[in-house]
Coordinates of N, CA and C in Angstrom, one line a residue:
S7 N -49.5 -34.1 57.2 CA -50.6 -34.2 58.1 C -50.8 -32.9 58.9
A8 N -51.8 -32.8 59.7 CA -52.0 -31.6 60.5 C -50.9 -31.5 61.6
E9 N -50.3 -32.6 61.9 CA -49.3 -32.5 63.0 C -47.9 -32.2 62.3
G10 N -47.8 -32.3 61.0 CA -46.5 -32.0 60.3 C -46.1 -33.3 59.7
I11 N -44.8 -33.4 59.4 CA -44.2 -34.5 58.7 C -42.8 -34.8 59.2
S12 N -42.5 -36.1 59.2 CA -41.1 -36.5 59.5 C -40.7 -37.6 58.6
F13 N -39.4 -37.6 58.2 CA -38.9 -38.6 57.3 C -37.4 -38.8 57.6
N14 N -37.0 -40.0 57.1 CA -35.5 -40.4 57.2 C -35.0 -40.4 55.8
I15 N -33.8 -39.9 55.7 CA -33.1 -39.9 54.4 C -31.8 -40.6 54.5
K16 N -31.4 -41.5 53.5 CA -30.2 -42.2 53.6 C -29.3 -41.9 52.3
G17 N -28.0 -41.8 52.5 CA -27.1 -41.6 51.3 C -25.9 -40.8 51.8
G18 N -25.4 -39.9 50.9 CA -24.2 -39.1 51.3 C -24.7 -37.9 52.0
T19 N -23.9 -37.5 53.0 CA -24.3 -36.2 53.7 C -23.5 -35.0 53.3
A20 N -22.5 -35.3 52.4 CA -21.7 -34.2 51.8 C -21.1 -34.8 50.5
G21 N -21.2 -34.0 49.4 CA -20.7 -34.5 48.1 C -20.3 -33.4 47.2
L22 N -19.5 -33.7 46.2 CA -19.1 -32.6 45.3 C -20.3 -32.0 44.6
G23 N -20.3 -30.7 44.5 CA -21.3 -30.0 43.7 C -22.7 -29.9 44.4
A24 N -22.7 -30.3 45.7 CA -24.0 -30.2 46.5 C -23.7 -29.5 47.8
I25 N -24.6 -28.8 48.4 CA -24.4 -28.3 49.7 C -24.4 -29.4 50.7
P26 N -23.6 -29.4 51.8 CA -23.6 -30.5 52.8 C -24.9 -30.4 53.6
V27 N -25.2 -31.5 54.2 CA -26.5 -31.6 55.0 C -26.4 -30.5 56.2
E28 N -25.2 -30.2 56.6 CA -25.0 -29.2 57.7 C -25.6 -27.9 57.4
Y29 N -25.7 -27.6 56.1 CA -26.2 -26.3 55.6 C -27.6 -26.0 56.0
Y30 N -28.4 -27.1 56.1 CA -29.8 -27.0 56.5 C -30.0 -26.6 57.9
P31 N -29.5 -27.3 58.9 CA -29.7 -26.8 60.3 C -28.9 -25.5 60.7
Y32 N -27.8 -25.2 60.0 CA -27.0 -24.1 60.3 C -27.4 -22.8 59.6
V33 N -28.0 -22.9 58.4 CA -28.3 -21.7 57.6 C -29.8 -21.7 57.2
I34 N -30.2 -22.7 56.4 CA -31.6 -22.6 55.8 C -32.7 -22.6 56.9
I35 N -32.7 -23.5 57.8 CA -33.7 -23.5 58.8 C -33.7 -22.3 59.7
P36 N -32.5 -21.9 60.2 CA -32.6 -20.6 61.1 C -33.1 -19.4 60.3
I37 N -32.7 -19.3 59.0 CA -33.2 -18.1 58.3 C -34.7 -18.2 58.0
L38 N -35.2 -19.4 57.7 CA -36.6 -19.6 57.4 C -37.5 -19.6 58.7
S39 N -36.8 -19.9 59.8 CA -37.6 -19.8 61.1 C -38.1 -18.4 61.3
Q40 N -37.3 -17.4 60.8 CA -37.8 -16.0 60.9 C -39.1 -15.7 60.2
A41 N -39.4 -16.6 59.2 CA -40.6 -16.5 58.4 C -41.7 -17.5 58.9
G42 N -41.4 -18.2 60.0 CA -42.3 -19.1 60.6 C -42.1 -20.6 60.5
L43 N -41.0 -21.0 59.8 CA -40.8 -22.4 59.7 C -40.3 -23.0 61.0
K44 N -40.9 -24.2 61.4 CA -40.4 -24.9 62.5 C -40.0 -26.3 62.1
A45 N -38.7 -26.5 62.1 CA -38.1 -27.8 61.5 C -36.9 -28.1 62.3
N46 N -36.5 -29.4 62.2 CA -35.3 -29.9 62.8 C -34.6 -30.9 61.9
V47 N -33.3 -30.8 61.7 CA -32.6 -31.8 61.0 C -31.5 -32.4 61.9
E48 N -31.6 -33.7 62.0 CA -30.6 -34.4 62.9 C -29.8 -35.4 62.0
V49 N -28.5 -35.2 62.1 CA -27.6 -36.1 61.4 C -27.3 -37.3 62.3
I50 N -27.8 -38.5 61.9 CA -27.6 -39.7 62.7 C -26.3 -40.4 62.4
K51 N -26.0 -40.4 61.1 CA -24.7 -41.0 60.7 C -24.2 -40.3 59.4
R52 N -22.9 -40.0 59.3 CA -22.4 -39.3 58.1 C -22.0 -40.3 57.1
G53 N -22.1 -39.8 55.8 CA -21.8 -40.7 54.7 C -21.0 -40.0 53.6
Y54 N -19.9 -40.5 53.2 CA -19.1 -40.0 52.1 C -19.0 -40.9 50.9
Y55 N -18.6 -40.4 49.8 CA -18.4 -41.1 48.6 C -17.3 -42.1 48.7
P56 N -17.4 -43.4 48.2 CA -18.4 -43.9 47.3 C -19.5 -44.7 48.0
K57 N -19.3 -45.1 49.3 CA -20.2 -46.0 49.9 C -21.4 -45.3 50.6
G58 N -21.3 -44.0 50.8 CA -22.4 -43.3 51.4 C -22.8 -43.8 52.8
G59 N -24.0 -44.2 53.0 CA -24.4 -44.8 54.2 C -24.8 -43.8 55.3
G60 N -24.9 -42.5 54.9 CA -25.4 -41.5 55.9 C -26.9 -41.6 56.2
Q61 N -27.2 -41.1 57.4 CA -28.7 -41.1 57.7 C -29.0 -39.8 58.4
V62 N -30.1 -39.2 57.9 CA -30.6 -37.9 58.4 C -32.1 -38.0 58.7
K63 N -32.4 -37.5 59.9 CA -33.9 -37.4 60.3 C -34.3 -36.0 60.2
V64 N -35.5 -35.8 59.5 CA -36.0 -34.4 59.3 C -37.4 -34.4 59.9
V65 N -37.7 -33.4 60.7 CA -39.0 -33.2 61.3 C -39.5 -31.8 60.9
I66 N -40.7 -31.6 60.3 CA -41.2 -30.3 60.0 C -42.6 -30.2 60.6
E67 N -42.8 -29.2 61.4 CA -44.1 -29.0 62.1 C -45.0 -28.3 61.1
S68 N -46.3 -28.6 61.3 CA -47.3 -27.9 60.4 C -47.6 -26.5 61.1
Q69 N -47.6 -25.5 60.3 CA -48.0 -24.1 60.8 C -48.2 -23.2 59.7
R70 N -48.7 -22.0 60.0 CA -48.9 -20.9 59.0 C -47.7 -20.0 59.0
P71 N -47.1 -19.7 57.8 CA -46.0 -18.8 57.8 C -46.3 -17.5 58.3
K72 N -45.3 -16.8 58.9 CA -45.6 -15.5 59.5 C -45.7 -14.3 58.5
G73 N -44.9 -14.4 57.4 CA -44.9 -13.2 56.5 C -43.8 -13.2 55.5
R74 N -43.6 -12.1 54.9 CA -42.7 -12.0 53.8 C -41.2 -12.2 54.2
I75 N -40.4 -12.6 53.2 CA -39.0 -12.8 53.4 C -38.3 -11.5 53.0
E76 N -37.7 -10.8 53.9 CA -36.9 -9.6 53.5 C -35.5 -9.7 54.0
L77 N -34.6 -10.0 53.0 CA -33.2 -10.2 53.3 C -32.4 -9.5 52.3
V78 N -32.2 -8.2 52.6 CA -31.5 -7.3 51.7 C -30.2 -6.7 52.3
E79 N -30.4 -6.2 53.5 CA -29.2 -5.6 54.2 C -28.5 -6.6 55.1
P80 N -27.2 -6.8 54.9 CA -26.6 -7.9 55.7 C -26.4 -7.5 57.2
G81 N -26.1 -6.3 57.4 CA -25.8 -5.9 58.8 C -24.3 -6.1 59.1
R82 N -23.8 -5.6 60.2 CA -22.4 -5.7 60.5 C -22.0 -7.2 60.9
L83 N -20.9 -7.6 60.4 CA -20.4 -9.0 60.8 C -20.0 -9.0 62.3
N84 N -20.5 -10.0 63.0 CA -20.1 -10.0 64.4 C -19.4 -11.3 64.9
R85 N -19.5 -12.4 64.1 CA -18.7 -13.6 64.5 C -18.7 -14.6 63.4
I86 N -17.7 -15.5 63.4 CA -17.7 -16.6 62.4 C -17.5 -17.9 63.2
E87 N -18.3 -18.9 62.9 CA -18.2 -20.2 63.5 C -18.1 -21.2 62.4
G88 N -17.7 -22.4 62.8 CA -17.6 -23.5 61.8 C -17.4 -24.8 62.4
V89 N -17.6 -25.9 61.6 CA -17.4 -27.2 62.0 C -16.5 -27.9 61.0
S90 N -15.4 -28.5 61.4 CA -14.5 -29.2 60.6 C -14.7 -30.7 60.9
I91 N -15.0 -31.5 59.9 CA -15.4 -32.9 60.2 C -14.5 -33.8 59.3
A92 N -14.2 -35.0 59.9 CA -13.4 -36.0 59.2 C -13.8 -37.4 59.7
S93 N -13.5 -38.3 58.9 CA -13.8 -39.7 59.3 C -12.8 -40.1 60.4
S94 N -13.2 -41.0 61.3 CA -12.4 -41.4 62.4 C -11.0 -42.0 61.9
I95 N -11.0 -42.6 60.8 CA -9.8 -43.2 60.3 C -8.7 -42.1 60.0
L96 N -9.1 -40.9 59.8 CA -8.2 -39.8 59.5 C -7.7 -39.0 60.8
A97 N -8.2 -39.5 62.0 CA -7.9 -38.8 63.2 C -6.4 -38.8 63.5
N98 N -5.7 -39.9 63.2 CA -4.2 -39.9 63.5 C -3.4 -38.9 62.6
R99 N -4.0 -38.4 61.5 CA -3.4 -37.4 60.7 C -3.9 -36.0 61.1
Q100 N -4.8 -35.9 62.1 CA -5.4 -34.7 62.6 C -6.0 -33.8 61.5
V101 N -6.7 -34.5 60.6 CA -7.3 -33.8 59.5 C -8.3 -32.8 59.9
A102 N -9.2 -33.1 60.8 CA -10.2 -32.2 61.3 C -9.6 -31.0 61.9
E103 N -8.6 -31.2 62.8 CA -8.0 -30.1 63.5 C -7.2 -29.2 62.5
R104 N -6.5 -29.8 61.6 CA -5.8 -29.0 60.6 C -6.7 -28.2 59.7
Q105 N -7.8 -28.7 59.3 CA -8.7 -27.9 58.5 C -9.2 -26.7 59.3
G106 N -9.6 -27.0 60.5 CA -10.2 -25.9 61.4 C -9.2 -24.8 61.7
Q107 N -8.0 -25.3 62.0 CA -6.9 -24.3 62.4 C -6.5 -23.4 61.2
K108 N -6.4 -24.0 60.1 CA -6.0 -23.2 58.9 C -7.1 -22.2 58.5
A109 N -8.4 -22.7 58.6 CA -9.5 -21.7 58.3 C -9.5 -20.6 59.3
E110 N -9.3 -20.9 60.6 CA -9.3 -19.8 61.6 C -8.2 -18.8 61.3
E111 N -7.0 -19.4 60.9 CA -5.8 -18.5 60.7 C -6.1 -17.6 59.5
I112 N -6.7 -18.1 58.4 CA -7.0 -17.2 57.3 C -8.0 -16.1 57.6
L113 N -9.1 -16.6 58.3 CA -10.2 -15.6 58.6 C -9.8 -14.6 59.6
K114 N -8.9 -15.0 60.6 CA -8.5 -14.0 61.6 C -7.6 -12.9 61.0
R115 N -7.0 -13.2 59.9 CA -6.2 -12.2 59.2 C -7.1 -11.1 58.6
E116 N -8.3 -11.5 58.3 CA -9.2 -10.6 57.6 C -10.2 -9.8 58.5
Y117 N -10.6 -10.5 59.6 CA -11.7 -10.0 60.4 C -11.3 -10.0 61.9
P118 N -11.4 -8.8 62.6 CA -11.1 -8.7 64.0 C -12.3 -9.0 64.9
I119 N -12.8 -10.2 64.7 CA -14.1 -10.6 65.4 C -13.8 -12.0 66.0
P120 N -14.7 -12.5 66.9 CA -14.5 -13.9 67.4 C -14.7 -14.9 66.2
I121 N -13.7 -15.8 66.1 CA -13.8 -16.8 65.1 C -13.4 -18.2 65.7
R122 N -14.3 -19.1 65.6 CA -14.0 -20.5 66.2 C -14.5 -21.6 65.3
V123 N -13.6 -22.5 64.9 CA -14.0 -23.7 64.1 C -13.7 -24.9 65.0
K124 N -14.8 -25.7 65.3 CA -14.6 -26.9 66.1 C -14.3 -28.1 65.2
A125 N -13.6 -29.0 65.8 CA -13.2 -30.2 65.0 C -14.0 -31.4 65.6
E126 N -14.5 -32.3 64.6 CA -15.2 -33.5 65.0 C -14.8 -34.6 64.1
Y127 N -14.9 -35.8 64.7 CA -14.7 -37.1 63.9 C -15.9 -37.9 63.9
A128 N -16.1 -38.7 62.8 CA -17.3 -39.5 62.7 C -16.9 -40.9 62.1
S129 N -17.7 -41.9 62.5 CA -17.5 -43.2 62.0 C -18.2 -43.3 60.6
T130 N -17.5 -43.5 59.5 CA -18.2 -43.6 58.2 C -17.7 -44.8 57.4
L131 N -18.5 -45.2 56.4 CA -18.2 -46.3 55.6 C -17.0 -46.1 54.7
S132 N -16.9 -44.8 54.2 CA -15.8 -44.4 53.3 C -15.2 -43.2 53.9
A133 N -13.8 -43.1 53.8 CA -13.1 -42.0 54.4 C -13.4 -40.7 53.7
G134 N -13.5 -39.6 54.4 CA -13.8 -38.3 53.8 C -13.7 -37.2 54.9
S135 N -13.7 -36.0 54.4 CA -13.6 -34.8 55.3 C -14.4 -33.7 54.7
E136 N -14.7 -32.7 55.5 CA -15.4 -31.5 55.1 C -15.2 -30.4 56.1
I137 N -15.4 -29.2 55.6 CA -15.4 -28.0 56.6 C -16.5 -27.1 56.2
N138 N -17.3 -26.7 57.2 CA -18.4 -25.8 56.9 C -18.3 -24.6 57.8
L139 N -18.3 -23.4 57.2 CA -18.1 -22.1 57.8 C -19.4 -21.2 57.8
Y140 N -19.6 -20.5 58.8 CA -20.8 -19.6 58.9 C -20.5 -18.3 59.5
A141 N -20.8 -17.2 58.7 CA -20.6 -15.8 59.2 C -22.0 -15.3 59.7
Y142 N -22.0 -14.8 60.9 CA -23.2 -14.2 61.5 C -23.1 -12.7 61.6
T143 N -24.3 -12.1 61.3 CA -24.3 -10.6 61.4 C -25.3 -10.1 62.4
E144 N -25.2 -8.9 62.8 CA -26.1 -8.3 63.8 C -27.5 -8.3 63.4
K145 N -27.8 -8.4 62.1 CA -29.2 -8.5 61.6 C -29.7 -9.9 61.5
D146 N -29.0 -10.8 62.2 CA -29.4 -12.3 62.1 C -29.4 -12.9 60.7
R147 N -28.4 -12.4 59.9 CA -28.2 -13.0 58.6 C -27.1 -14.0 58.8
I148 N -27.1 -15.1 58.0 CA -26.1 -16.1 58.1 C -25.6 -16.4 56.7
L149 N -24.3 -16.2 56.5 CA -23.6 -16.6 55.2 C -22.8 -17.8 55.4
G150 N -23.0 -18.8 54.5 CA -22.3 -20.1 54.7 C -21.3 -20.4 53.5
S151 N -20.4 -21.2 53.8 CA -19.5 -21.7 52.8 C -19.0 -23.1 53.2
D152 N -18.5 -23.9 52.3 CA -18.0 -25.2 52.6 C -17.0 -25.7 51.6
A153 N -16.3 -26.7 52.0 CA -15.3 -27.4 51.1 C -15.2 -28.9 51.5
L154 N -15.0 -29.7 50.5 CA -14.9 -31.1 50.7 C -13.5 -31.7 50.5
G155 N -13.1 -32.6 51.3 CA -11.8 -33.3 51.1 C -11.9 -34.2 50.0
E156 N -10.7 -34.3 49.3 CA -10.6 -35.2 48.1 C -9.2 -35.9 48.2
R157 N -9.0 -36.9 47.4 CA -7.7 -37.6 47.3 C -6.7 -36.5 46.8
K158 N -5.5 -36.6 47.4 CA -4.4 -35.7 47.0 C -4.7 -34.2 47.2
K159 N -5.7 -33.9 48.1 CA -6.0 -32.5 48.5 C -5.7 -32.4 50.0
S160 N -4.8 -31.6 50.4 CA -4.4 -31.5 51.8 C -5.5 -30.8 52.6
A161 N -5.5 -31.1 53.9 CA -6.4 -30.5 54.8 C -6.4 -29.0 54.8
E162 N -5.1 -28.5 54.6 CA -5.0 -27.0 54.5 C -5.6 -26.4 53.3
D163 N -5.5 -27.2 52.2 CA -6.1 -26.7 50.9 C -7.7 -26.7 51.0
V164 N -8.2 -27.7 51.7 CA -9.7 -27.8 51.9 C -10.1 -26.5 52.7
A165 N -9.3 -26.2 53.8 CA -9.6 -25.0 54.6 C -9.5 -23.7 53.8
K166 N -8.5 -23.6 53.0 CA -8.3 -22.4 52.1 C -9.5 -22.2 51.2
E167 N -10.0 -23.3 50.6 CA -11.1 -23.2 49.7 C -12.4 -22.7 50.4
A168 N -12.7 -23.2 51.6 CA -13.9 -22.8 52.3 C -13.7 -21.4 52.8
A169 N -12.6 -21.0 53.3 CA -12.3 -19.7 53.8 C -12.4 -18.6 52.7
S170 N -11.9 -19.0 51.5 CA -11.9 -18.0 50.4 C -13.3 -17.8 49.9
K171 N -14.1 -18.9 49.9 CA -15.5 -18.8 49.6 C -16.3 -17.8 50.5
L172 N -16.0 -18.0 51.8 CA -16.7 -17.2 52.8 C -16.3 -15.8 52.7
I173 N -15.1 -15.5 52.5 CA -14.6 -14.1 52.4 C -15.3 -13.5 51.2
K174 N -15.4 -14.2 50.1 CA -16.1 -13.7 48.9 C -17.5 -13.3 49.2
E175 N -18.2 -14.2 50.0 CA -19.6 -14.0 50.3 C -19.7 -12.7 51.2
I176 N -18.8 -12.6 52.2 CA -18.9 -11.5 53.1 C -18.6 -10.2 52.3
E177 N -17.6 -10.2 51.5 CA -17.2 -9.0 50.8 C -18.2 -8.5 49.7
S178 N -19.1 -9.4 49.4 CA -20.2 -9.1 48.4 C -21.2 -8.1 49.0
V179 N -21.2 -8.0 50.3 CA -22.2 -7.2 51.0 C -23.6 -7.6 50.7
A180 N -23.8 -8.8 50.6 CA -25.2 -9.4 50.4 C -25.7 -10.0 51.7
A181 N -27.0 -10.1 51.8 CA -27.6 -10.7 52.9 C -27.9 -12.2 52.8
V182 N -27.7 -12.7 51.6 CA -28.0 -14.1 51.3 C -26.9 -14.6 50.4
D183 N -26.3 -15.7 50.8 CA -25.2 -16.3 50.0 C -25.8 -17.0 48.8
S184 N -24.9 -17.4 47.9 CA -25.4 -17.9 46.6 C -26.2 -19.2 46.7
H185 N -25.9 -20.0 47.7 CA -26.6 -21.3 47.9 C -27.9 -21.1 48.5
L186 N -28.0 -20.2 49.5 CA -29.3 -19.9 50.1 C -30.3 -19.3 49.1
A187 N -29.8 -18.5 48.2 CA -30.7 -17.8 47.3 C -31.5 -18.8 46.5
D188 N -30.9 -19.9 46.0 CA -31.7 -20.8 45.2 C -32.7 -21.6 46.1
N189 N -32.3 -21.8 47.3 CA -33.2 -22.5 48.2 C -34.4 -21.7 48.7
L190 N -34.3 -20.4 48.6 CA -35.3 -19.5 49.0 C -36.4 -19.2 47.9
I191 N -36.1 -19.5 46.7 CA -37.0 -19.2 45.6 C -38.4 -19.8 45.8
P192 N -38.6 -21.0 46.1 CA -39.9 -21.5 46.3 C -40.7 -20.8 47.5
W193 N -39.9 -20.4 48.5 CA -40.5 -19.7 49.6 C -40.9 -18.3 49.2
L194 N -40.2 -17.7 48.4 CA -40.6 -16.3 47.9 C -41.8 -16.4 47.1
C195 N -42.1 -17.5 46.4 CA -43.3 -17.7 45.7 C -44.5 -17.7 46.6
L196 N -44.3 -18.4 47.8 CA -45.4 -18.6 48.7 C -45.6 -17.4 49.6
L197 N -44.5 -16.7 50.0 CA -44.6 -15.6 51.0 C -44.4 -14.2 50.4
G198 N -43.7 -14.2 49.3 CA -43.4 -12.9 48.7 C -42.2 -12.3 49.5
G199 N -41.5 -11.3 48.9 CA -40.4 -10.7 49.6 C -39.3 -10.3 48.7
T200 N -38.2 -9.9 49.2 CA -37.0 -9.5 48.5 C -35.7 -10.0 49.1
I201 N -34.8 -10.5 48.3 CA -33.5 -10.9 48.8 C -32.4 -10.3 48.0
K202 N -31.3 -10.1 48.6 CA -30.1 -9.6 47.9 C -29.0 -10.7 48.1
T203 N -28.6 -11.3 47.0 CA -27.6 -12.4 47.0 C -26.3 -12.0 46.5
S204 N -25.3 -12.7 46.8 CA -23.9 -12.4 46.3 C -23.8 -12.7 44.8
Q205 N -24.6 -13.7 44.4 CA -24.5 -14.1 43.0 C -25.8 -14.8 42.6
V206 N -26.4 -14.4 41.5 CA -27.6 -15.1 41.0 C -27.1 -16.3 40.2
S207 N -27.0 -17.5 40.8 CA -26.4 -18.7 40.2 C -27.3 -19.3 39.2
L208 N -26.7 -20.3 38.4 CA -27.6 -21.0 37.5 C -28.6 -21.8 38.2
H209 N -28.3 -22.3 39.4 CA -29.3 -23.0 40.3 C -30.5 -22.1 40.6
T210 N -30.2 -20.8 41.0 CA -31.2 -19.9 41.3 C -32.0 -19.6 40.1
Q211 N -31.4 -19.3 38.9 CA -32.1 -19.0 37.7 C -33.0 -20.2 37.3
T212 N -32.6 -21.4 37.5 CA -33.4 -22.6 37.2 C -34.6 -22.7 38.1
N213 N -34.3 -22.5 39.4 CA -35.5 -22.5 40.3 C -36.5 -21.5 40.0
I214 N -36.1 -20.3 39.6 CA -37.0 -19.2 39.2 C -37.8 -19.7 38.0
W215 N -37.2 -20.3 37.0 CA -37.8 -20.8 35.8 C -38.9 -21.9 36.2
V216 N -38.5 -22.8 37.0 CA -39.4 -23.9 37.4 C -40.6 -23.3 38.2
S217 N -40.3 -22.4 39.1 CA -41.4 -21.9 39.9 C -42.4 -21.1 39.1
E218 N -41.9 -20.4 38.1 CA -42.8 -19.6 37.2 C -43.6 -20.5 36.3
L219 N -43.2 -21.7 36.1 CA -44.1 -22.6 35.3 C -45.4 -22.9 36.1
F220 N -45.3 -22.9 37.4 CA -46.4 -23.1 38.3 C -47.2 -21.9 38.6
Y221 N -46.5 -20.8 38.9 CA -47.1 -19.6 39.4 C -47.2 -18.4 38.4
G222 N -46.6 -18.5 37.2 CA -46.6 -17.4 36.3 C -45.4 -16.5 36.7
K223 N -45.4 -15.3 36.1 CA -44.3 -14.4 36.2 C -44.4 -13.7 37.6
V224 N -43.7 -14.3 38.6 CA -43.8 -13.7 39.9 C -42.5 -13.1 40.4
F225 N -41.4 -13.3 39.6 CA -40.1 -12.8 40.0 C -39.6 -11.6 39.1
E226 N -38.9 -10.8 39.8 CA -38.2 -9.7 39.1 C -36.8 -9.6 39.6
T227 N -35.8 -9.6 38.7 CA -34.4 -9.6 39.1 C -33.8 -8.3 38.7
Q228 N -33.2 -7.6 39.7 CA -32.5 -6.3 39.5 C -31.0 -6.5 40.0
G229 N -30.1 -6.8 39.1 CA -28.8 -7.1 39.5 C -28.7 -8.3 40.3
N230 N -28.3 -8.2 41.6 CA -28.3 -9.4 42.5 C -29.4 -9.4 43.4
Q231 N -30.4 -8.5 43.2 CA -31.6 -8.5 44.0 C -32.7 -9.2 43.3
I232 N -33.4 -10.0 44.1 CA -34.6 -10.8 43.5 C -35.8 -10.4 44.3
L233 N -36.9 -10.0 43.6 CA -38.1 -9.7 44.2 C -39.2 -10.7 43.8
G234 N -39.8 -11.3 44.8 CA -40.9 -12.3 44.6 C -42.2 -11.8 45.0
S235 N -43.2 -11.9 44.1 CA -44.6 -11.5 44.4 C -45.3 -12.6 45.1
L236 N -46.1 -12.2 46.1 CA -46.9 -13.2 46.8 C -47.9 -13.9 45.9
T237 N -47.9 -15.2 45.9 CA -48.9 -16.0 45.1 C -50.0 -16.5 46.0
K238 N -49.7 -17.2 47.0 CA -50.8 -17.7 47.9 C -50.1 -18.2 49.2
R239 N -50.9 -18.3 50.2 CA -50.4 -18.8 51.5 C -50.8 -20.2 51.7
T240 N -50.0 -20.9 52.4 CA -50.2 -22.4 52.6 C -49.7 -22.8 53.9
S241 N -50.2 -23.9 54.4 CA -49.7 -24.5 55.7 C -48.4 -25.2 55.3
L242 N -47.5 -25.2 56.2 CA -46.2 -25.9 56.0 C -46.2 -27.3 56.6

């Protein structure tokens, strides 16, 4: 509608092989807000496998995009933040704190910048945990990484996985992490622009293929840099 759109989504808020819902308010929306997007994602209830039961509210305002997406130079790293989350039933084992502390320990060995991972617990139908990390640069770039708790996987191992992923993204000297790249492909069709990602993933290649079925040959890939031609402007 002219006023925008809002909807509620139910299911899992973090799952194997998928970006967690946290990635939207912490990475995707802040980055796209630079191109004019006005949106909000609120996690009402968290849900883990197998019962799920998570609830998320999304509100997107109607507006005209501002312009091209240009995300090539990452800029100097200035801080790392994160959220370590676990089901309330795991609080007595301090799972959220252990994940956060281990991630901080690993990252502080690599980077002499402010690093803070906060711990949170949530009431969920099935037990689970996750850790989500975000590296911020002076050019307002955000690189994300995450890891999900599993049976027989220690809190420390979950933290190591997420920290290792983030270090890899930072060391790639890219302005866009591999998950953000595939999410930006439809926006590059509409707005045009250039992004440099750490890795052109299969998800990204698939999104390019699908987008070009609609818009024709609008993308050019040079190494890990993706150029998108402007096709048309639209209200969001």
